[in-house]
Structures are given as structure tokens and as C-alpha cells.
Amino acid sequence: MDSKTTSAKKVTLKGEVLDLACYVAGEKKGAEHKRCAVMCIKGGEPIGILTDDGKVYLVVEDHAKPEPYEKLKEFAAERVTITGAFYQRGGLPGVVIESVEPVK
């Protein structure tokens, strides 16, 4: 982030970890899509989260603290709770991830 970035609102989101390539192109999600989602995310496809209210957010890495984003990759097609800084750019909602935990 650079000094020109506006301040962000801290958010906590709960939902399913998506591989956005398959979700956007074919609305693929859920347990039946887990194997593919794992491969797509490991291959570098963008990650999103589908919240319980049906909204989708792009999840991005904090370059100064990449560990939470790397951990998120382990939860493809599973439910998690993430916290982070919310931004909206050009109509695209996104979260710079700060933490991730599986939903029990």
C-alpha cells in the first residue's frame, strides 16, 4: 500500500473460499468443486470469499504480511472467517486479508 491509499474500514467476513476463475465463468463452488478449486488456487487463480448474504469479495495479500493469504489457500471450497481492510475500487469490493480461521 502506498501513502496515497485512502483509509480502509476493518471488516470480518464469514463464507466460502472461492477460486474466482471457476466461480465467475461457471458459478462453480461448494464441496463438489473442492478438488478443482484447490488446483486453481495453487495455480495462481484469484481468491474470493462468498459470504452468507451472497456477496463476493476479492481477497488479496498484504505484501508486508503474506502469511494469512498463504494460509487461506489451504481452505479452498471451505468456510472460513477472515478479517482485513475493506476497499472498493471501480465497483470491485476487496479485502486485504489480515487473518483467517476455519469455521467450526
PDB file of N, CA and C in Angstrom, residues 1 10 17 47 60 76 82:
ATOM      1  N   MET A   1       0.844  -1.183   0.000  1.00  0.00           N
ATOM      2  CA  MET A   1       0.000   0.000   0.000  1.00  0.00           C
ATOM      3  C   MET A   1       0.882   1.236   0.000  1.00  0.00           C
ATOM      4  N   LYS A  10     -12.061  -1.755   8.649  1.00  0.00           N
ATOM      5  CA  LYS A  10     -11.765  -3.126   9.057  1.00  0.00           C
ATOM      6  C   LYS A  10     -13.059  -3.938   9.032  1.00  0.00           C
ATOM      7  N   VAL A  17     -14.488 -19.998   0.655  1.00  0.00           N
ATOM      8  CA  VAL A  17     -13.331 -19.585  -0.129  1.00  0.00           C
ATOM      9  C   VAL A  17     -13.536 -20.068  -1.565  1.00  0.00           C
ATOM     10  N   ILE A  47      -8.419 -15.391  -5.524  1.00  0.00           N
ATOM     11  CA  ILE A  47      -9.240 -15.955  -4.452  1.00  0.00           C
ATOM     12  C   ILE A  47     -10.322 -14.966  -4.057  1.00  0.00           C
ATOM     13  N   VAL A  60      -7.103 -10.255  -1.251  1.00  0.00           N
ATOM     14  CA  VAL A  60      -5.737 -10.033  -1.707  1.00  0.00           C
ATOM     15  C   VAL A  60      -4.766 -10.061  -0.542  1.00  0.00           C
ATOM     16  N   ALA A  76      -9.546 -23.890   0.297  1.00  0.00           N
ATOM     17  CA  ALA A  76     -10.333 -23.823  -0.937  1.00  0.00           C
ATOM     18  C   ALA A  76     -11.644 -24.585  -0.777  1.00  0.00           C
ATOM     19  N   ILE A  82     -12.609 -14.438   7.876  1.00  0.00           N
ATOM     20  CA  ILE A  82     -11.427 -13.626   7.632  1.00  0.00           C
ATOM     21  C   ILE A  82     -11.651 -12.234   8.198  1.00  0.00           C
TER      22      ILE A  82
END
